XYZ file of C-alpha atoms in Angstrom:
92
model
C 63.228 19.833 -20.349
C 65.512 16.913 -20.514
C 67.868 18.737 -18.038
C 64.977 19.448 -15.648
C 64.141 15.743 -15.791
C 67.821 14.916 -15.144
C 67.924 17.551 -12.020
C 65.050 15.680 -10.354
C 66.898 12.438 -10.663
C 69.855 13.812 -9.164
C 67.535 15.149 -6.313
C 66.430 11.308 -5.774
C 62.720 11.749 -6.950
C 62.333 11.232 -10.671
C 58.659 10.021 -10.432
C 57.142 13.311 -10.105
C 54.072 14.517 -12.461
C 55.964 17.327 -13.831
C 58.303 14.820 -15.460
C 55.363 13.291 -16.927
C 54.415 16.198 -18.308
C 57.938 17.125 -19.624
C 58.373 13.640 -21.135
C 55.051 14.240 -22.974
C 56.141 17.391 -24.439
C 59.383 15.899 -25.663
C 57.356 13.164 -27.191
C 55.195 15.657 -29.163
C 58.082 17.463 -30.395
C 59.738 14.216 -31.710
C 56.486 13.454 -33.394
C 56.411 16.720 -34.921
C 59.810 16.371 -36.041
C 58.951 12.976 -37.722
C 56.075 14.416 -39.787
C 57.941 17.180 -40.831
C 60.721 14.793 -42.069
C 58.190 12.902 -44.090
C 56.853 16.143 -45.599
C 60.045 17.491 -46.331
C 61.193 13.914 -48.007
C 57.852 13.960 -50.172
C 58.301 17.640 -51.250
C 62.019 16.755 -52.261
C 60.795 13.751 -54.229
C 58.155 15.755 -56.073
C 60.451 18.534 -57.168
C 63.471 16.128 -57.744
C 64.207 15.568 -61.613
C 66.807 13.484 -63.389
C 68.544 16.277 -64.484
C 68.529 18.185 -61.009
C 68.315 15.296 -58.101
C 67.592 16.301 -54.663
C 69.196 14.141 -52.089
C 68.091 14.462 -48.636
C 68.349 12.621 -45.590
C 64.433 12.921 -44.909
C 61.636 10.649 -44.914
C 60.568 7.683 -42.963
C 62.954 6.740 -40.104
C 62.433 3.561 -38.105
C 64.585 4.700 -35.258
C 62.890 8.176 -35.258
C 59.275 6.470 -34.702
C 60.541 4.127 -32.250
C 61.940 6.985 -30.379
C 58.516 8.612 -30.490
C 56.644 5.724 -29.269
C 59.236 4.942 -26.506
C 58.962 8.527 -25.067
C 55.290 8.373 -25.090
C 55.640 5.236 -23.148
C 58.056 6.547 -20.849
C 55.872 9.670 -20.092
C 52.953 6.887 -19.237
C 55.434 5.222 -16.832
C 56.414 8.573 -15.258
C 52.804 9.479 -14.858
C 51.947 6.182 -13.129
C 54.993 6.251 -10.701
C 53.660 8.597 -8.211
C 50.244 7.049 -8.173
C 51.778 3.543 -7.491
C 53.858 5.090 -4.898
C 50.848 6.447 -3.090
C 49.344 3.254 -3.269
C 52.451 1.420 -1.896
C 52.719 3.747 0.948
C 48.814 3.591 1.737
C 49.377 -0.357 2.028
C 52.280 -0.192 4.431
């Protein structure tokens, strides 16, 4: 999906409705990964014992959640881009 977005940028028109949909899909996948990471971290903490500690790099990640938030925001910008262009072309 990201490569398809890059192709529209190369073509000179990134603000197309399909790119907004692609970015929303990417944001939902990132959100799912963050929730899974929280779950995996909680499971690892629950089954870890002092005799057999489990060390995973899973759990809360501020950068991961920030990526989710910014990707949803960027999807909204790409959703509004074509509408703003239509308004602009109608006023000129």
